[in-house]
Amino acid sequence: MATFDKQQLRSPATPAKERIPIYKQQLRSPATTPGKDMIPTTPTREITWQSQAMAAMVARTPTNATPPRSRSARQRHEAKSEDVVARTTRELEHASGEVARALRTERAAAYASTGNFEEALADLAAALALSKNGVRASIHFQRAEVLAKQERPEEAIQAYSACLAENPAHARAAYRRAACRNPLDARAADDYEAALALDATPDTGAPSPSLQRRLSLRLGVDAYAAKLEENAAKGQFRAHFDRAYAYDAANDLPNAISEYTAAIDVLPRHALAWYNRGICRQRQGDAAAALDDFTHAIQRAEASKNYPIADFYHNRAFCKRKLADFSGAIDDYSSALTRDPSHFKALYNRAFCLDALGQREAALCDYEAALVVEPGHASALHNKGVVLEKLGRLEDAVEAFDAAVDCGLVPGADYHH
């Protein structure tokens, strides 16, 4: 099950912390290629479509299985890569021209797969010197991939740009360059737009007559074709979602909302797209629309059990609070606390709503519980003092106000609960 870093979840309830959209933990890194799964899947779901595709062929395969190897898959992969390096090195001694170029790129791939990045880059540089225009784009792309693995984003961007200069229709290069730029560079949005235009649903092709006659294998082909279509949709979702994030980072909320909407149209079940659009709408001041988005997000998150549901309830509660529905907000804050009893912002904001409804003792309990979670929170100390003052406990109120000042609160400031 996916895990979440709460510092990465945007929540408008605590003014001291910047709100950022969720995607890093739930989605793969922006550098993921468009064709791969973009949302969590369980092993059961993967086995389902693979077993449909392979069951018949397994049944027809002679049962002369070889004994399992003792070495791990990683060891076998490294050994295979070493064999490739040894073979291509021998052949390069007598090769030249295009043959040498092909051997260099093959050896570079073997080097990169085992983490020998500098050797891979050296081979790719030599391959570029030997290559003609028709293959230079693929070598630039391969070089960019190695640089990205080395976490050298600026050089990777240059290499992806060189690939696109050679082949402007290279959709993967557009995606990957956008991923390197995202989220700090506003040009990432342009790259995602270009990738969306270039990326098309793969043509699975018409089945051959032999496959039409063999129904069991036809089932397997259909299963793979369905998976290809599903992956294509996920690729479109990822492009829209990441492009929305790029707009969001640039505080271009209308375009961010538009792209999150496009992502939702592709994969309506994805809770985080609804959640992030709700955050954008909330920042625009449209609490009612944000509340509706958070409701959709909660419904989908509850069904999957893979999301930080406490934060979803907390943000919907904040919208209800903005709409002066304090009782409804308290219900949602309580739902958040049922799932995460130490959720500071839910305690802090439920206390505010209880105070607004005149339930001073309950509000005081929540502020005290919030201060157990974050003992030095100046605003919570100040609000506790306000409630104590309303309860007539003036000495305790003064003590709370003094503690708030000691923690950095500016006397006389307009505090946001």
Short mmCIF file of C-alpha atoms in Angstrom, two decimals:
data_model
loop_
_atom_site.label_atom_id
_atom_site.label_comp_id
_atom_site.label_asym_id
_atom_site.label_seq_id
_atom_site.Cartn_x
_atom_site.Cartn_y
_atom_site.Cartn_z
CA MET A 1 0.00 0.00 0.00
CA ALA A 2 1.27 3.47 -0.86
CA THR A 3 2.52 5.66 1.94
CA PHE A 4 2.38 9.43 2.21
CA ASP A 5 4.56 12.08 3.71
CA LYS A 6 2.19 14.43 5.43
CA GLN A 7 4.50 17.37 4.81
CA GLN A 8 3.78 16.88 1.10
CA LEU A 9 -0.01 17.02 1.46
CA ARG A 10 -1.47 20.44 0.94
CA SER A 11 -3.81 21.57 3.62
CA PRO A 12 -5.10 25.12 3.91
CA ALA A 13 -5.78 24.86 7.60
CA THR A 14 -2.33 25.78 8.87
CA PRO A 15 -1.27 29.15 7.43
CA ALA A 16 2.42 28.68 8.30
CA LYS A 17 2.91 25.77 5.91
CA GLU A 18 2.92 25.98 2.14
CA ARG A 19 0.33 23.82 0.42
CA ILE A 20 1.58 21.74 -2.45
CA PRO A 21 -0.31 19.23 -4.57
CA ILE A 22 -0.05 15.53 -3.95
CA TYR A 23 1.36 13.38 -6.67
CA LYS A 24 4.88 12.35 -5.86
CA GLN A 25 3.96 9.58 -3.46
CA GLN A 26 0.90 8.37 -5.27
CA LEU A 27 2.23 8.59 -8.77
CA ARG A 28 5.59 7.50 -10.05
CA SER A 29 8.26 10.09 -10.52
CA PRO A 30 7.63 12.50 -13.41
CA ALA A 31 10.53 10.78 -15.18
CA THR A 32 8.42 7.64 -15.63
CA THR A 33 7.79 6.88 -19.28
CA PRO A 34 4.22 7.41 -20.47
CA GLY A 35 3.44 3.80 -21.25
CA LYS A 36 3.81 2.47 -17.71
CA ASP A 37 1.20 2.15 -14.97
CA MET A 38 0.53 5.46 -13.33
CA ILE A 39 -1.73 4.43 -10.46
CA PRO A 40 -1.29 1.73 -7.82
CA THR A 41 -2.35 -1.74 -8.86
CA THR A 42 -2.48 -4.83 -6.72
CA PRO A 43 -0.66 -8.03 -7.66
CA THR A 44 -4.07 -9.65 -8.18
CA ARG A 45 -4.98 -7.21 -10.96
CA GLU A 46 -1.65 -7.72 -12.71
CA ILE A 47 -1.95 -11.49 -12.51
CA THR A 48 -5.48 -11.32 -13.94
CA TRP A 49 -4.64 -9.87 -17.34
CA GLN A 50 -1.33 -11.71 -17.62
CA SER A 51 -2.92 -15.05 -16.85
CA GLN A 52 -5.61 -14.41 -19.47
CA ALA A 53 -2.87 -13.76 -22.00
CA MET A 54 -0.68 -16.75 -21.16
CA ALA A 55 -2.97 -19.47 -19.80
CA ALA A 56 -3.68 -21.14 -23.13
CA MET A 57 -0.06 -21.09 -24.26
CA VAL A 58 1.05 -22.61 -20.95
CA ALA A 59 -1.50 -25.37 -21.43
CA ARG A 60 -0.08 -26.13 -24.89
CA THR A 61 3.58 -25.97 -23.86
CA PRO A 62 5.36 -29.33 -23.31
CA THR A 63 6.08 -29.96 -19.66
CA ASN A 64 9.87 -30.15 -19.95
CA ALA A 65 10.55 -27.24 -17.64
CA THR A 66 14.15 -26.61 -16.69
CA PRO A 67 15.17 -26.63 -13.01
CA PRO A 68 15.24 -23.18 -11.35
CA ARG A 69 18.59 -21.43 -11.33
CA SER A 70 20.26 -20.78 -8.04
CA ARG A 71 21.36 -17.26 -8.91
CA SER A 72 19.07 -14.31 -8.30
CA ALA A 73 17.44 -12.41 -11.18
CA ARG A 74 19.77 -9.50 -10.49
CA GLN A 75 22.83 -11.71 -10.74
CA ARG A 76 21.58 -13.22 -14.00
CA HIS A 77 20.94 -9.75 -15.41
CA GLU A 78 24.42 -8.56 -14.46
CA ALA A 79 25.98 -11.67 -15.96
CA LYS A 80 24.06 -11.16 -19.19
CA SER A 81 25.16 -7.52 -19.36
CA GLU A 82 28.77 -8.54 -18.75
CA ASP A 83 28.48 -11.03 -21.62
CA VAL A 84 27.18 -8.25 -23.88
CA VAL A 85 30.06 -5.97 -22.87
CA ALA A 86 32.63 -8.71 -23.49
CA ARG A 87 31.17 -9.66 -26.89
CA THR A 88 30.79 -6.10 -28.19
CA THR A 89 34.29 -5.22 -26.99
CA ARG A 90 35.75 -8.10 -28.99
CA GLU A 91 33.74 -7.20 -32.08
CA LEU A 92 34.68 -3.53 -31.85
CA GLU A 93 38.33 -4.43 -32.40
CA HIS A 94 37.54 -5.15 -36.07
CA ALA A 95 34.47 -2.93 -36.63
CA SER A 96 34.07 0.49 -38.18
CA GLY A 97 31.40 2.86 -39.46
CA GLU A 98 27.77 1.95 -38.81
CA VAL A 99 28.69 -1.45 -37.39
CA ALA A 100 30.89 0.21 -34.76
CA ARG A 101 28.14 2.70 -34.01
CA ALA A 102 25.62 -0.10 -33.40
CA LEU A 103 28.05 -1.98 -31.17
CA ARG A 104 28.80 1.17 -29.17
CA THR A 105 25.11 1.83 -28.48
CA GLU A 106 24.54 -1.82 -27.54
CA ARG A 107 27.47 -1.78 -25.12
CA ALA A 108 26.31 1.57 -23.70
CA ALA A 109 22.91 0.04 -22.88
CA ALA A 110 24.63 -2.86 -21.10
CA TYR A 111 26.84 -0.48 -19.14
CA ALA A 112 23.88 1.71 -18.12
CA SER A 113 21.80 -1.26 -16.99
CA THR A 114 24.47 -2.16 -14.42
CA GLY A 115 25.15 1.40 -13.24
CA ASN A 116 28.36 2.03 -15.20
CA PHE A 117 27.07 5.38 -16.38
CA GLU A 118 30.35 7.07 -17.30
CA GLU A 119 31.34 4.15 -19.53
CA ALA A 120 27.89 4.31 -21.12
CA LEU A 121 28.24 8.04 -21.82
CA ALA A 122 31.68 7.52 -23.36
CA ASP A 123 30.29 4.90 -25.73
CA LEU A 124 27.34 7.09 -26.67
CA ALA A 125 29.63 10.04 -27.40
CA ALA A 126 31.64 7.80 -29.72
CA ALA A 127 28.44 6.49 -31.31
CA LEU A 128 27.30 10.05 -32.03
CA ALA A 129 30.56 10.76 -33.80
CA LEU A 130 30.00 7.69 -35.99
CA SER A 131 26.27 8.14 -36.62
CA LYS A 132 24.31 9.57 -39.48
CA ASN A 133 21.25 11.79 -39.16
CA GLY A 134 18.78 8.94 -39.23
CA VAL A 135 19.84 7.45 -35.90
CA ARG A 136 21.19 10.44 -34.00
CA ALA A 137 17.86 11.12 -32.27
CA SER A 138 17.81 7.69 -30.61
CA ILE A 139 21.41 8.10 -29.41
CA HIS A 140 20.65 11.54 -27.95
CA PHE A 141 17.62 10.03 -26.19
CA GLN A 142 19.68 7.14 -24.80
CA ARG A 143 22.29 9.62 -23.57
CA ALA A 144 19.60 11.75 -21.91
CA GLU A 145 18.25 8.69 -20.11
CA VAL A 146 21.68 7.95 -18.65
CA LEU A 147 22.13 11.57 -17.54
CA ALA A 148 18.69 11.53 -15.91
CA LYS A 149 19.64 8.38 -13.97
CA GLN A 150 22.74 10.24 -12.76
CA GLU A 151 20.47 13.07 -11.52
CA ARG A 152 22.03 15.57 -13.91
CA PRO A 153 18.77 17.22 -15.03
CA GLU A 154 20.20 20.23 -16.88
CA GLU A 155 22.42 18.04 -19.07
CA ALA A 156 19.57 15.57 -19.52
CA ILE A 157 17.31 18.39 -20.72
CA GLN A 158 19.96 19.42 -23.26
CA ALA A 159 20.20 15.84 -24.54
CA TYR A 160 16.40 15.46 -24.78
CA SER A 161 16.33 18.78 -26.65
CA ALA A 162 18.96 17.49 -29.07
CA CYS A 163 16.80 14.40 -29.63
CA LEU A 164 13.75 16.56 -30.36
CA ALA A 165 15.80 18.75 -32.69
CA GLU A 166 16.66 15.63 -34.71
CA ASN A 167 13.16 14.15 -34.43
CA PRO A 168 10.39 16.61 -33.40
CA ALA A 169 7.87 13.72 -33.29
CA HIS A 170 9.72 11.89 -30.49
CA ALA A 171 6.92 11.84 -27.89
CA ARG A 172 8.96 10.08 -25.20
CA ALA A 173 11.64 12.76 -25.36
CA ALA A 174 8.97 15.43 -24.86
CA TYR A 175 7.56 13.59 -21.86
CA ARG A 176 10.96 13.02 -20.30
CA ARG A 177 12.18 16.57 -20.85
CA ALA A 178 8.99 17.81 -19.22
CA ALA A 179 9.62 15.48 -16.29
CA CYS A 180 13.12 16.93 -15.81
CA ARG A 181 11.74 20.46 -15.94
CA ASN A 182 8.72 19.82 -13.76
CA PRO A 183 7.93 21.48 -11.39
CA LEU A 184 10.40 24.35 -11.32
CA ASP A 185 10.31 25.36 -14.98
CA ALA A 186 7.12 26.75 -16.51
CA ARG A 187 8.24 25.33 -19.88
CA ALA A 188 7.31 21.89 -18.59
CA ALA A 189 3.69 22.71 -19.41
CA ASP A 190 4.64 23.31 -23.06
CA ASP A 191 6.46 19.98 -23.18
CA TYR A 192 3.48 18.13 -21.77
CA GLU A 193 1.26 19.83 -24.34
CA ALA A 194 3.60 18.71 -27.14
CA ALA A 195 3.74 15.18 -25.73
CA LEU A 196 -0.05 15.01 -25.59
CA ALA A 197 -0.23 16.00 -29.25
CA LEU A 198 2.36 13.39 -30.24
CA ASP A 199 1.25 10.54 -28.02
CA ALA A 200 -1.43 8.41 -29.67
CA THR A 201 -3.18 5.23 -28.65
CA PRO A 202 -1.09 2.32 -29.99
CA ASP A 203 -2.48 0.46 -32.99
CA THR A 204 -2.82 -3.13 -31.85
CA GLY A 205 -3.35 -4.28 -35.43
CA ALA A 206 -5.76 -6.77 -36.94
CA PRO A 207 -5.47 -10.38 -35.79
CA SER A 208 -3.92 -12.87 -38.19
CA PRO A 209 -6.17 -15.64 -39.60
CA SER A 210 -4.23 -18.24 -37.61
CA LEU A 211 -4.94 -16.44 -34.37
CA GLN A 212 -8.61 -16.11 -35.30
CA ARG A 213 -8.75 -19.87 -35.70
CA ARG A 214 -7.13 -20.52 -32.34
CA LEU A 215 -9.62 -19.08 -29.87
CA SER A 216 -7.52 -19.75 -26.79
CA LEU A 217 -4.63 -17.69 -28.15
CA ARG A 218 -7.08 -15.09 -29.45
CA LEU A 219 -8.13 -14.56 -25.81
CA GLY A 220 -4.51 -13.85 -24.92
CA VAL A 221 -4.10 -11.33 -27.75
CA ASP A 222 -7.31 -9.57 -26.69
CA ALA A 223 -6.07 -9.37 -23.10
CA TYR A 224 -2.79 -7.77 -24.20
CA ALA A 225 -4.63 -5.38 -26.52
CA ALA A 226 -6.87 -4.30 -23.64
CA LYS A 227 -3.81 -3.73 -21.49
CA LEU A 228 -2.21 -1.61 -24.21
CA GLU A 229 -5.32 0.55 -24.37
CA GLU A 230 -5.39 0.87 -20.59
CA ASN A 231 -1.74 1.91 -20.51
CA ALA A 232 -2.36 4.47 -23.25
CA ALA A 233 -5.14 6.00 -21.15
CA LYS A 234 -2.86 6.11 -18.13
CA GLY A 235 -0.22 7.84 -20.22
CA GLN A 236 -2.74 10.50 -21.20
CA PHE A 237 -3.77 10.85 -17.55
CA ARG A 238 -0.17 11.29 -16.47
CA ALA A 239 0.49 14.00 -19.03
CA HIS A 240 -2.59 15.98 -17.98
CA PHE A 241 -1.90 15.47 -14.27
CA ASP A 242 1.75 16.53 -14.44
CA ARG A 243 0.94 19.45 -16.70
CA ALA A 244 -1.67 20.55 -14.15
CA TYR A 245 1.01 20.39 -11.48
CA ALA A 246 3.32 22.57 -13.57
CA TYR A 247 0.56 25.19 -13.89
CA ASP A 248 -0.21 24.84 -10.18
CA ALA A 249 3.44 25.46 -9.27
CA ALA A 250 3.32 28.62 -11.38
CA ASN A 251 0.10 29.66 -9.55
CA ASP A 252 -1.81 29.53 -12.84
CA LEU A 253 -4.94 28.13 -11.19
CA PRO A 254 -7.40 28.33 -14.14
CA ASN A 255 -5.11 26.25 -16.38
CA ALA A 256 -4.27 23.90 -13.50
CA ILE A 257 -7.98 23.27 -12.92
CA SER A 258 -8.51 22.71 -16.65
CA GLU A 259 -5.74 20.09 -16.79
CA TYR A 260 -6.91 18.32 -13.62
CA THR A 261 -10.35 18.18 -15.23
CA ALA A 262 -8.85 16.59 -18.34
CA ALA A 263 -7.05 14.06 -16.13
CA ILE A 264 -10.32 13.24 -14.35
CA ASP A 265 -12.04 12.72 -17.72
CA VAL A 266 -9.40 10.07 -18.57
CA LEU A 267 -9.35 8.30 -15.17
CA PRO A 268 -12.39 9.36 -13.11
CA ARG A 269 -11.54 6.90 -10.33
CA HIS A 270 -8.26 8.61 -9.45
CA ALA A 271 -8.89 10.27 -6.09
CA LEU A 272 -5.85 12.55 -6.13
CA ALA A 273 -6.91 14.34 -9.31
CA TRP A 274 -10.19 15.27 -7.60
CA TYR A 275 -8.34 16.23 -4.42
CA ASN A 276 -5.81 18.48 -6.14
CA ARG A 277 -8.48 20.18 -8.22
CA GLY A 278 -10.36 20.83 -4.99
CA ILE A 279 -7.25 22.46 -3.52
CA CYS A 280 -6.94 24.73 -6.57
CA ARG A 281 -10.61 25.71 -6.37
CA GLN A 282 -10.26 26.39 -2.68
CA ARG A 283 -7.32 28.68 -3.37
CA GLN A 284 -9.51 30.49 -5.88
CA GLY A 285 -12.04 31.10 -3.11
CA ASP A 286 -14.69 28.73 -4.51
CA ALA A 287 -15.36 26.74 -1.35
CA ALA A 288 -18.57 25.16 -2.67
CA ALA A 289 -16.89 23.70 -5.78
CA ALA A 290 -13.91 22.60 -3.71
CA LEU A 291 -16.23 20.85 -1.25
CA ASP A 292 -17.78 18.90 -4.13
CA ASP A 293 -14.34 17.83 -5.38
CA PHE A 294 -13.26 16.72 -1.91
CA THR A 295 -16.46 14.67 -1.61
CA HIS A 296 -15.62 12.84 -4.86
CA ALA A 297 -12.05 12.34 -3.64
CA ILE A 298 -13.25 10.85 -0.34
CA GLN A 299 -15.63 8.44 -2.08
CA ARG A 300 -12.83 7.12 -4.29
CA ALA A 301 -10.24 7.07 -1.53
CA GLU A 302 -12.52 5.14 0.80
CA ALA A 303 -13.04 2.53 -1.91
CA SER A 304 -9.33 1.94 -2.48
CA LYS A 305 -7.92 2.36 1.05
CA ASN A 306 -4.63 3.57 -0.45
CA TYR A 307 -4.90 7.28 0.35
CA PRO A 308 -4.33 9.56 3.38
CA ILE A 309 -8.04 9.78 4.01
CA ALA A 310 -7.66 11.89 7.17
CA ASP A 311 -6.32 14.78 5.07
CA PHE A 312 -9.19 14.44 2.61
CA TYR A 313 -11.75 14.78 5.42
CA HIS A 314 -9.79 17.64 6.94
CA ASN A 315 -9.85 19.69 3.75
CA ARG A 316 -13.54 19.08 3.14
CA ALA A 317 -14.16 20.20 6.72
CA PHE A 318 -12.24 23.39 6.04
CA CYS A 319 -14.56 24.14 3.10
CA LYS A 320 -17.59 23.60 5.32
CA ARG A 321 -16.06 25.93 7.88
CA LYS A 322 -15.62 28.58 5.18
CA LEU A 323 -19.30 28.15 4.30
CA ALA A 324 -20.21 28.64 8.00
CA ASP A 325 -21.37 25.02 8.31
CA PHE A 326 -19.60 24.55 11.64
CA SER A 327 -21.54 21.43 12.64
CA GLY A 328 -20.74 19.74 9.31
CA ALA A 329 -17.11 20.79 9.65
CA ILE A 330 -16.91 19.28 13.14
CA ASP A 331 -18.26 15.98 11.76
CA ASP A 332 -15.56 15.87 9.08
CA TYR A 333 -12.80 16.89 11.49
CA SER A 334 -13.96 14.08 13.77
CA SER A 335 -13.82 11.64 10.83
CA ALA A 336 -10.26 12.76 10.16
CA LEU A 337 -9.33 12.23 13.81
CA THR A 338 -10.91 8.78 13.84
CA ARG A 339 -8.40 7.81 11.16
CA ASP A 340 -5.48 9.80 12.60
CA PRO A 341 -5.94 10.80 16.27
CA SER A 342 -2.75 12.90 16.19
CA HIS A 343 -3.81 15.01 13.18
CA PHE A 344 -2.80 18.43 14.49
CA LYS A 345 -4.71 20.52 11.96
CA ALA A 346 -7.94 18.58 12.51
CA LEU A 347 -7.68 19.13 16.28
CA TYR A 348 -6.78 22.80 15.82
CA ASN A 349 -9.60 23.59 13.40
CA ARG A 350 -12.23 21.51 15.18
CA ALA A 351 -11.44 23.54 18.28
CA PHE A 352 -12.12 26.74 16.32
CA CYS A 353 -15.50 25.41 15.13
CA LEU A 354 -16.47 24.27 18.63
CA ASP A 355 -15.60 27.71 19.95
CA ALA A 356 -17.72 29.29 17.18
CA LEU A 357 -20.69 27.20 18.37
CA GLY A 358 -20.11 28.25 21.98
CA GLN A 359 -18.79 24.86 23.12
CA ARG A 360 -15.87 26.35 25.05
CA GLU A 361 -14.86 23.38 27.18
CA ALA A 362 -14.77 21.05 24.18
CA ALA A 363 -12.78 23.65 22.22
CA LEU A 364 -10.29 23.96 25.10
CA CYS A 365 -9.82 20.17 25.15
CA ASP A 366 -9.05 20.16 21.43
CA TYR A 367 -6.53 23.01 21.71
CA GLU A 368 -4.82 21.21 24.58
CA ALA A 369 -4.74 17.97 22.54
CA ALA A 370 -3.31 19.89 19.57
CA LEU A 371 -0.58 21.32 21.81
CA VAL A 372 0.37 17.82 22.90
CA VAL A 373 1.07 17.07 19.23
CA GLU A 374 2.87 20.41 18.59
CA PRO A 375 3.76 21.90 22.00
CA GLY A 376 5.30 25.12 20.69
CA HIS A 377 2.58 26.14 18.24
CA ALA A 378 2.14 29.85 18.97
CA SER A 379 -1.24 30.29 17.30
CA ALA A 380 -2.72 27.31 19.15
CA LEU A 381 -1.44 28.76 22.45
CA HIS A 382 -3.00 32.11 21.58
CA ASN A 383 -6.36 30.53 20.69
CA LYS A 384 -6.29 28.51 23.89
CA GLY A 385 -5.83 31.77 25.76
CA VAL A 386 -8.84 33.27 23.96
CA VAL A 387 -11.04 30.35 25.01
CA LEU A 388 -9.77 30.51 28.60
CA GLU A 389 -10.57 34.23 28.66
CA LYS A 390 -14.11 33.50 27.50
CA LEU A 391 -14.43 30.91 30.27
CA GLY A 392 -13.39 33.53 32.84
CA ARG A 393 -10.10 31.81 33.67
CA LEU A 394 -8.06 34.97 33.31
CA GLU A 395 -4.86 33.86 35.02
CA ASP A 396 -4.71 30.75 32.84
CA ALA A 397 -5.46 32.90 29.80
CA VAL A 398 -2.56 35.26 30.60
CA GLU A 399 -0.26 32.27 31.00
CA ALA A 400 -1.30 30.93 27.58
CA PHE A 401 -0.81 34.36 25.96
CA ASP A 402 2.66 34.67 27.53
CA ALA A 403 3.58 31.22 26.21
CA ALA A 404 2.34 32.24 22.73
CA VAL A 405 4.57 35.35 22.78
CA ASP A 406 7.53 33.27 23.97
CA CYS A 407 6.96 30.96 20.99
CA GLY A 408 7.15 33.84 18.53
CA LEU A 409 3.63 35.20 18.32
CA VAL A 410 3.42 38.96 17.67
CA PRO A 411 1.06 40.66 20.14
CA GLY A 412 -1.85 42.42 18.53
CA ALA A 413 -1.60 40.54 15.23
CA ASP A 414 -4.67 39.33 13.34
CA TYR A 415 -4.49 35.56 13.74
CA HIS A 416 -6.00 33.08 11.35
CA HIS A 417 -7.42 30.04 13.10
#
